[in-house]
Tab-separated table of C-alpha atoms and ligand atoms in Angstrom:
chain	number	residue	atom	x	y	z
Y	1	MET	CA	-15.220	-28.739	7.922
Y	2	SER	CA	-13.999	-27.974	4.421
Y	3	ILE	CA	-11.339	-25.338	3.865
Y	4	VAL	CA	-11.095	-22.600	1.248
Y	5	HIS	CA	-7.543	-21.316	0.737
Y	6	VAL	CA	-7.565	-17.605	-0.112
Y	7	VAL	CA	-4.300	-16.005	-1.219
Y	8	SER	CA	-3.957	-12.222	-0.843
Y	9	MET	CA	-2.212	-10.959	-3.975
Y	10	SER	CA	-0.311	-7.694	-4.292
Y	11	GLY	CA	1.402	-8.170	-7.638
Y	12	GLY	CA	4.666	-8.658	-5.757
Y	13	LYS	CA	7.032	-11.604	-5.681
Y	14	ASP	CA	6.076	-12.984	-2.266
Y	15	SER	CA	2.338	-13.158	-2.829
Y	16	THR	CA	2.938	-14.656	-6.263
Y	17	ALA	CA	5.134	-17.366	-4.724
Y	18	SER	CA	2.381	-18.024	-2.160
Y	19	ALA	CA	-0.169	-18.397	-4.947
Y	20	ILE	CA	2.077	-20.888	-6.733
Y	21	LEU	CA	2.441	-22.884	-3.529
Y	22	ALA	CA	-1.309	-22.867	-2.821
Y	23	ILE	CA	-2.057	-24.212	-6.294
Y	24	GLU	CA	0.675	-26.836	-6.011
Y	25	GLN	CA	-0.496	-28.051	-2.615
Y	26	HIS	CA	-4.285	-27.804	-2.903
Y	27	GLY	CA	-5.201	-27.408	-6.564
Y	28	ARG	CA	-7.003	-24.493	-8.164
Y	29	SER	CA	-10.483	-25.631	-7.155
Y	30	ALA	CA	-9.684	-25.311	-3.436
Y	31	CYS	CA	-8.082	-21.884	-3.824
Y	32	ARG	CA	-9.249	-18.313	-4.334
Y	33	PHE	CA	-7.248	-15.179	-4.944
Y	34	VAL	CA	-7.926	-11.594	-3.954
Y	35	MET	CA	-6.219	-8.264	-4.552
Y	36	ALA	CA	-6.978	-4.980	-2.770
Y	37	ASP	CA	-6.876	-2.139	-5.289
Y	38	THR	CA	-5.857	1.151	-3.662
Y	39	ASP	CA	-6.081	3.236	-6.872
Y	40	ASN	CA	-2.452	4.090	-6.186
Y	41	GLU	CA	-0.848	1.101	-7.921
Y	42	HIS	CA	1.480	1.259	-10.893
Y	43	GLU	CA	-0.153	0.383	-14.226
Y	44	ILE	CA	2.543	-2.257	-14.718
Y	45	THR	CA	1.337	-3.980	-11.546
Y	46	TYR	CA	-2.278	-3.907	-12.762
Y	47	GLU	CA	-1.083	-5.450	-16.044
Y	48	TYR	CA	0.990	-7.996	-14.143
Y	49	VAL	CA	-2.012	-9.112	-12.074
Y	50	ASP	CA	-3.928	-9.586	-15.355
Y	51	TYR	CA	-0.964	-11.605	-16.641
Y	52	LEU	CA	-0.939	-13.736	-13.486
Y	53	GLU	CA	-4.573	-14.682	-13.978
Y	54	GLY	CA	-3.721	-16.170	-17.358
Y	55	ALA	CA	-0.375	-17.668	-16.353
Y	56	LEU	CA	-1.714	-19.287	-13.185
Y	57	GLY	CA	-5.087	-20.160	-14.717
Y	58	VAL	CA	-7.045	-18.470	-11.922
Y	59	THR	CA	-9.318	-15.488	-11.305
Y	60	ILE	CA	-8.016	-12.770	-8.994
Y	61	HIS	CA	-10.940	-11.021	-7.324
Y	62	ARG	CA	-10.386	-7.259	-6.910
Y	63	VAL	CA	-11.708	-5.462	-3.840
Y	64	LYS	CA	-11.736	-1.712	-3.241
Y	65	ARG	CA	-13.061	0.673	-0.575
Y	66	ASP	CA	-15.799	3.174	-1.346
Y	67	PHE	CA	-15.638	6.247	0.910
Y	68	SER	CA	-18.747	8.051	-0.412
Y	69	GLY	CA	-20.548	7.900	2.953
Y	70	GLU	CA	-17.555	9.196	4.909
Y	71	TRP	CA	-16.983	11.873	2.272
Y	72	TRP	CA	-20.303	13.649	2.821
Y	73	ALA	CA	-20.137	13.213	6.593
Y	74	ARG	CA	-16.729	14.907	6.541
Y	75	ARG	CA	-18.093	17.707	4.308
Y	76	ASP	CA	-20.826	18.362	6.873
Y	77	TYR	CA	-18.283	18.333	9.714
Y	78	VAL	CA	-16.056	20.853	7.955
Y	79	ARG	CA	-19.028	23.099	7.127
Y	80	ASP	CA	-20.734	22.932	10.538
Y	81	VAL	CA	-17.989	22.304	13.101
Y	82	TRP	CA	-14.784	23.869	11.779
Y	83	PRO	CA	-16.150	27.451	12.129
Y	84	THR	CA	-16.967	26.761	15.800
Y	85	LYS	CA	-13.390	25.522	16.406
Y	86	GLY	CA	-11.655	28.679	15.286
Y	87	VAL	CA	-10.744	27.458	11.805
Y	88	SER	CA	-10.457	30.447	9.476
Y	89	ASP	CA	-13.156	31.220	6.897
Y	90	VAL	CA	-10.509	30.938	4.209
Y	91	ALA	CA	-9.633	27.364	5.244
Y	92	VAL	CA	-13.300	26.325	5.514
Y	93	THR	CA	-14.143	27.734	2.075
Y	94	ARG	CA	-11.052	26.167	0.512
Y	95	ALA	CA	-11.882	22.728	1.953
Y	96	LEU	CA	-15.568	22.903	1.034
Y	97	GLU	CA	-14.677	23.612	-2.590
Y	98	VAL	CA	-12.991	20.213	-2.668
Y	99	PHE	CA	-15.807	18.381	-0.892
Y	100	GLU	CA	-18.563	19.901	-3.031
Y	101	ARG	CA	-16.932	18.375	-6.121
Y	102	GLY	CA	-17.756	14.932	-4.676
Y	103	PRO	CA	-15.558	11.839	-4.289
Y	104	THR	CA	-12.624	11.780	-6.690
Y	105	GLY	CA	-12.921	8.175	-7.843
Y	106	SER	CA	-9.576	7.289	-6.262
Y	107	ALA	CA	-9.894	5.335	-3.022
Y	108	PHE	CA	-6.408	6.389	-1.846
Y	109	LEU	CA	-7.028	10.080	-2.503
Y	110	ASP	CA	-10.550	10.053	-1.040
Y	111	LEU	CA	-9.155	8.507	2.146
Y	112	CYS	CA	-6.459	11.189	2.417
Y	113	ILE	CA	-9.010	13.957	1.834
Y	114	ILE	CA	-11.280	12.591	4.542
Y	115	LYS	CA	-8.316	12.319	6.936
Y	116	ALA	CA	-6.980	15.733	5.776
Y	117	ARG	CA	-3.489	14.251	5.581
Y	118	PHE	CA	-1.369	11.599	3.927
Y	119	PRO	CA	-0.515	8.432	5.822
Y	120	SER	CA	2.906	8.138	7.442
Y	121	ARG	CA	5.033	5.470	9.029
Y	122	MET	CA	3.596	6.412	12.422
Y	123	ALA	CA	0.024	6.619	11.101
Y	124	GLN	CA	-0.095	4.034	8.351
Y	125	PHE	CA	-3.849	4.055	7.980
Y	126	CYS	CA	-3.618	3.317	4.249
Y	127	THR	CA	-2.805	-0.369	4.725
Y	128	HIS	CA	-5.568	-0.882	7.231
Y	129	GLU	CA	-8.265	1.085	5.426
Y	130	LEU	CA	-7.448	0.191	1.827
Y	131	LYS	CA	-6.189	-3.366	2.131
Y	132	ILE	CA	-6.869	-5.119	5.423
Y	133	ILE	CA	-10.512	-4.018	5.787
Y	134	PRO	CA	-11.708	-4.891	2.249
Y	135	ILE	CA	-9.792	-8.174	2.184
Y	136	THR	CA	-11.081	-9.219	5.610
Y	137	GLU	CA	-14.642	-8.388	4.527
Y	138	HIS	CA	-14.077	-10.526	1.437
Y	139	LEU	CA	-12.768	-13.434	3.525
Y	140	MET	CA	-15.745	-13.257	5.884
Y	141	SER	CA	-18.138	-13.210	2.930
Y	142	ILE	CA	-16.562	-16.459	1.665
Y	143	ILE	CA	-17.084	-18.059	5.089
Y	144	ASP	CA	-20.730	-16.936	5.036
Y	145	GLU	CA	-21.329	-18.109	1.466
Y	146	THR	CA	-19.615	-21.481	1.655
Y	147	GLY	CA	-19.871	-22.483	5.319
Y	148	SER	CA	-16.197	-23.450	5.017
Y	149	ALA	CA	-13.247	-22.365	7.084
Y	150	VAL	CA	-10.933	-19.901	5.315
Y	151	TRP	CA	-7.178	-20.040	5.457
Y	152	SER	CA	-5.906	-16.578	4.630
Y	153	TRP	CA	-2.557	-17.075	2.865
Y	154	GLN	CA	-0.202	-14.186	3.543
Y	155	GLY	CA	3.023	-13.855	1.584
Y	156	VAL	CA	5.268	-12.494	4.339
Y	157	ARG	CA	8.883	-13.430	4.977
Y	158	ILE	CA	10.861	-12.843	8.147
Y	159	GLU	CA	14.056	-11.896	6.332
Y	160	GLU	CA	12.303	-9.071	4.524
Y	161	SER	CA	12.688	-6.377	7.153
Y	162	ASN	CA	13.662	-5.607	10.710
Y	163	ALA	CA	10.224	-4.148	11.280
Y	164	ARG	CA	8.619	-7.399	10.303
Y	165	ARG	CA	11.118	-9.428	12.306
Y	166	THR	CA	10.266	-7.357	15.364
Y	167	ARG	CA	6.577	-7.673	14.742
Y	168	PHE	CA	6.932	-11.421	14.534
Y	169	GLN	CA	8.836	-11.438	17.824
Y	170	GLY	CA	12.536	-11.956	17.756
Y	171	THR	CA	14.605	-13.965	15.370
Y	172	GLY	CA	11.848	-16.010	13.847
Y	173	ALA	CA	12.875	-19.254	15.489
Y	174	CYS	CA	9.698	-19.449	17.516
Y	175	VAL	CA	7.315	-17.685	15.151
Y	176	SER	CA	4.188	-19.555	14.216
Y	177	ASP	CA	3.174	-19.617	10.589
Y	178	PHE	CA	-0.420	-20.443	11.492
Y	179	ASP	CA	-2.934	-18.924	13.887
Y	180	GLU	CA	-6.667	-18.741	14.388
Y	181	VAL	CA	-8.372	-15.384	14.048
Y	182	GLY	CA	-11.844	-16.661	14.962
Y	183	GLY	CA	-15.180	-17.113	13.229
Y	184	GLY	CA	-13.715	-19.741	10.900
Y	185	LEU	CA	-10.817	-17.556	9.740
Y	186	PHE	CA	-7.176	-18.650	10.052
Y	187	ASN	CA	-3.948	-16.899	9.079
Y	188	TYR	CA	-1.367	-18.942	7.197
Y	189	ARG	CA	2.108	-17.671	6.322
Y	190	PRO	CA	3.552	-20.413	4.163
Y	191	ILE	CA	6.776	-18.685	3.066
Y	192	LEU	CA	7.719	-17.153	6.397
Y	193	ARG	CA	11.234	-18.612	6.335
Y	194	TRP	CA	11.861	-18.518	2.609
Y	195	THR	CA	14.698	-16.456	1.196
Y	196	TRP	CA	14.215	-14.127	-1.752
Y	197	GLN	CA	16.115	-16.695	-3.816
Y	198	ASP	CA	13.486	-19.312	-2.900
Y	199	VAL	CA	10.778	-16.914	-3.983
Y	200	PHE	CA	12.245	-16.294	-7.437
Y	201	GLU	CA	13.026	-19.997	-7.802
Y	202	ALA	CA	9.330	-20.770	-7.303
Y	203	HIS	CA	8.540	-18.328	-10.134
Y	204	ARG	CA	11.125	-20.006	-12.372
Y	205	LEU	CA	9.982	-23.559	-11.647
Y	206	TYR	CA	6.385	-22.630	-12.411
Y	207	GLY	CA	7.262	-20.586	-15.516
Y	208	ILE	CA	5.948	-17.327	-14.045
Y	209	LYS	CA	7.635	-14.006	-14.907
Y	210	PRO	CA	8.299	-11.722	-11.924
Y	211	ASN	CA	6.670	-8.293	-11.923
Y	212	PRO	CA	8.681	-6.247	-14.502
Y	213	LEU	CA	9.047	-3.382	-12.017
Y	214	TYR	CA	11.714	-5.419	-10.186
Y	215	LEU	CA	13.848	-5.151	-13.329
Y	216	GLN	CA	13.431	-1.361	-13.346
Y	217	GLY	CA	15.141	-0.767	-10.019
Y	218	HIS	CA	12.089	-1.045	-7.778
Y	219	ASP	CA	12.347	-2.835	-4.450
Y	220	ARG	CA	8.588	-2.816	-4.059
Y	221	VAL	CA	5.879	-2.983	-6.674
Y	222	GLY	CA	2.666	-1.960	-4.925
Y	223	CYS	CA	1.520	1.600	-4.395
Y	224	VAL	CA	3.637	4.643	-4.842
Y	225	CYS	CA	4.429	4.152	-1.185
Y	226	ILE	CA	4.802	6.482	1.747
Y	227	ASN	CA	7.491	4.065	2.987
Y	228	SER	CA	9.655	4.415	-0.115
Y	229	GLY	CA	13.336	5.012	0.436
Y	230	LYS	CA	15.765	7.062	-1.615
Y	231	ARG	CA	16.450	4.369	-4.219
Y	232	GLU	CA	12.770	3.720	-4.717
Y	233	ILE	CA	11.879	7.407	-5.083
Y	234	ASN	CA	14.701	7.779	-7.594
Y	235	ALA	CA	13.303	4.872	-9.630
Y	236	TRP	CA	9.842	6.490	-9.725
Y	237	GLY	CA	11.337	9.877	-10.610
Y	238	LYS	CA	13.473	8.512	-13.435
Y	239	ARG	CA	10.986	6.240	-15.144
Y	240	HIS	CA	7.489	7.093	-14.026
Y	241	ARG	CA	7.174	10.857	-13.757
Y	242	ALA	CA	3.447	10.767	-14.524
Y	243	HIS	CA	2.984	9.184	-11.116
Y	244	ILE	CA	5.046	11.933	-9.499
Y	245	GLU	CA	2.849	14.509	-11.253
Y	246	ARG	CA	-0.214	12.706	-9.918
Y	247	ILE	CA	1.135	12.770	-6.368
Y	248	ALA	CA	1.934	16.494	-6.769
Y	249	GLU	CA	-1.712	17.107	-7.719
Y	250	TRP	CA	-2.774	15.069	-4.699
Y	251	GLU	CA	-0.572	17.244	-2.474
Y	252	ASP	CA	-2.475	20.309	-3.781
Y	253	ILE	CA	-5.852	18.719	-3.076
Y	254	VAL	CA	-5.043	17.304	0.366
Y	255	SER	CA	-3.416	20.617	1.321
Y	256	ALA	CA	-6.670	22.357	0.399
Y	257	VAL	CA	-8.636	20.286	2.935
Y	258	SER	CA	-6.102	20.587	5.747
Y	259	LYS	CA	-6.581	23.318	8.309
Y	260	ARG	CA	-3.065	24.607	7.712
Y	261	GLY	CA	-3.327	24.406	3.929
Y	262	ASN	CA	-0.310	22.130	3.881
Y	263	ALA	CA	0.117	18.401	3.325
Y	264	THR	CA	3.030	16.471	1.846
Y	265	PHE	CA	3.127	12.867	0.653
Y	266	PHE	CA	6.465	12.227	2.380
Y	267	PRO	CA	7.192	13.729	5.784
Y	268	ALA	CA	8.728	17.189	5.955
Y	269	PRO	CA	9.712	17.495	9.627
Y	270	GLY	CA	9.584	20.936	11.158
Y	271	ASP	CA	7.226	23.839	10.795
Y	272	SER	CA	4.073	22.574	9.085
Y	273	GLU	CA	3.339	26.027	7.608
Y	274	THR	CA	6.336	25.607	5.314
Y	275	ALA	CA	6.209	21.836	4.805
Y	276	ARG	CA	5.464	22.044	1.096
Y	277	GLU	CA	8.243	24.536	0.465
Y	278	ARG	CA	10.695	22.151	2.099
Y	279	GLY	CA	9.378	18.709	1.301
Y	280	ASN	CA	6.909	18.446	-1.567
Y	281	ILE	CA	7.133	15.457	-3.881
Y	282	TRP	CA	9.318	17.241	-6.447
Y	283	GLN	CA	11.861	18.103	-3.777
Y	284	LYS	CA	11.959	14.479	-2.658
Y	285	VAL	CA	12.563	13.375	-6.236
Y	286	GLU	CA	15.361	15.928	-6.573
Y	287	TRP	CA	16.882	14.820	-3.287
Y	288	ALA	CA	16.676	11.165	-4.339
Y	289	ARG	CA	18.949	11.996	-7.298
Y	290	THR	CA	21.718	13.272	-5.022
Y	291	ALA	CA	24.512	11.225	-3.546
Y	292	ARG	CA	23.783	10.075	-0.038
Y	293	GLY	CA	23.785	12.940	2.434
Y	294	GLY	CA	23.716	15.848	-0.059
Y	295	ARG	CA	23.959	18.831	2.297
Y	296	GLN	CA	21.174	20.870	0.793
Y	297	PHE	CA	18.750	18.027	1.318
Y	298	ASN	CA	19.903	16.763	4.672
Y	299	LEU	CA	16.519	17.514	6.237
Y	300	LEU	CA	15.167	14.678	4.161
Y	301	ASP	CA	17.663	12.090	5.264
Y	302	GLN	CA	15.202	10.225	7.401
Y	303	LEU	CA	13.964	8.660	4.177
Y	304	ASP	CA	17.405	7.413	3.299
Y	305	GLU	CA	16.892	3.830	4.374
Y	306	PRO	CA	14.254	1.970	2.392
Y	307	THR	CA	11.920	0.088	4.666
Y	308	ALA	CA	9.490	-2.629	3.846
Y	309	CYS	CA	5.900	-1.977	4.788
Y	310	SER	CA	5.427	-3.278	8.298
Y	311	SER	CA	2.069	-4.798	7.486
Y	312	ALA	CA	1.981	-8.310	8.900
Y	313	TYR	CA	-0.316	-9.277	6.054
Y	314	GLY	CA	2.225	-8.888	3.295
Y	315	LEU	CA	-0.185	-6.673	1.391
Y	316	CYS	CA	2.278	-3.897	0.638
Y	317	GLU	CA	5.180	-5.491	-1.227
S	401	SF4	S1	2.090	0.100	-0.202
S	401	SF4	FE1	2.642	1.857	1.102
S	401	SF4	S2	1.229	3.523	0.532
S	401	SF4	FE2	0.353	1.586	-0.240
S	401	SF4	S3	-1.045	0.884	1.375
S	401	SF4	FE3	0.954	-0.095	1.771
S	401	SF4	S4	2.033	1.287	3.183
S	401	SF4	FE4	0.314	2.446	2.278
């Protein structure tokens, strides 16, 4: 059976190194490339993915979720069921005003509106809904179209985070870089044991520039991410305030569709009625500017340690 090698691209260093390796080992004609667009990426990452297409001489297929169906089903649920569950008329009216405007055109925001909340580390539905589902559907469509097996190349590295190390069971010594999913689909993690130096060396050897966001103090270059740590939030706040303004608008909209009228992009532990007073995006940006442990912001300290996305697919670099 022939094999199609499909590399999941995020615009980050690890998926780019995987793409370089796939081309080196199998040639462009045996490879395909796919990126899941969440509508929450930095414009520099969109530009970088365009650059990669030219620099690598490949096409990167973009996939994106469309939540129109779920949107109207949720509108009907809010209109018909919320009043029977004791939700106040004020909350129902406020939420319906958002739903009657129709889907926003942003997959990330539409998902949060339908869920009436932002994702969190404990409920990281964004990765699954916005990346894993559309990419898996794309991989299955290639199997159907070509009759070939698909190796899904995933740019994950064990050294990247404790969460990932745990997910991959232990120290990495016995972790497999290859497994069968079924239906002709296989997972392949070719850079599992690479160091970050190896990753940048692959860029250099192939003449590929890394994503410019790495040079601007960012540890990660995908979405404005719910997993961002203090350093990362500070980098967004200093250089990319338009994105902070966008997230602030999203907090208004998602708050409007939540029963309590309150939703924050980053967690604000404690009384949910006052979450936005204590932990809206502007407060997180302000906190990120303080020295570690600033007393007035100590409620926010749980974000102090940057964590890599725990997705085993390497889709959230
Ligand atoms: S990068 Fe962060 S916010 Fe974006 S899908 Fe992954 S976990 Fe969610």
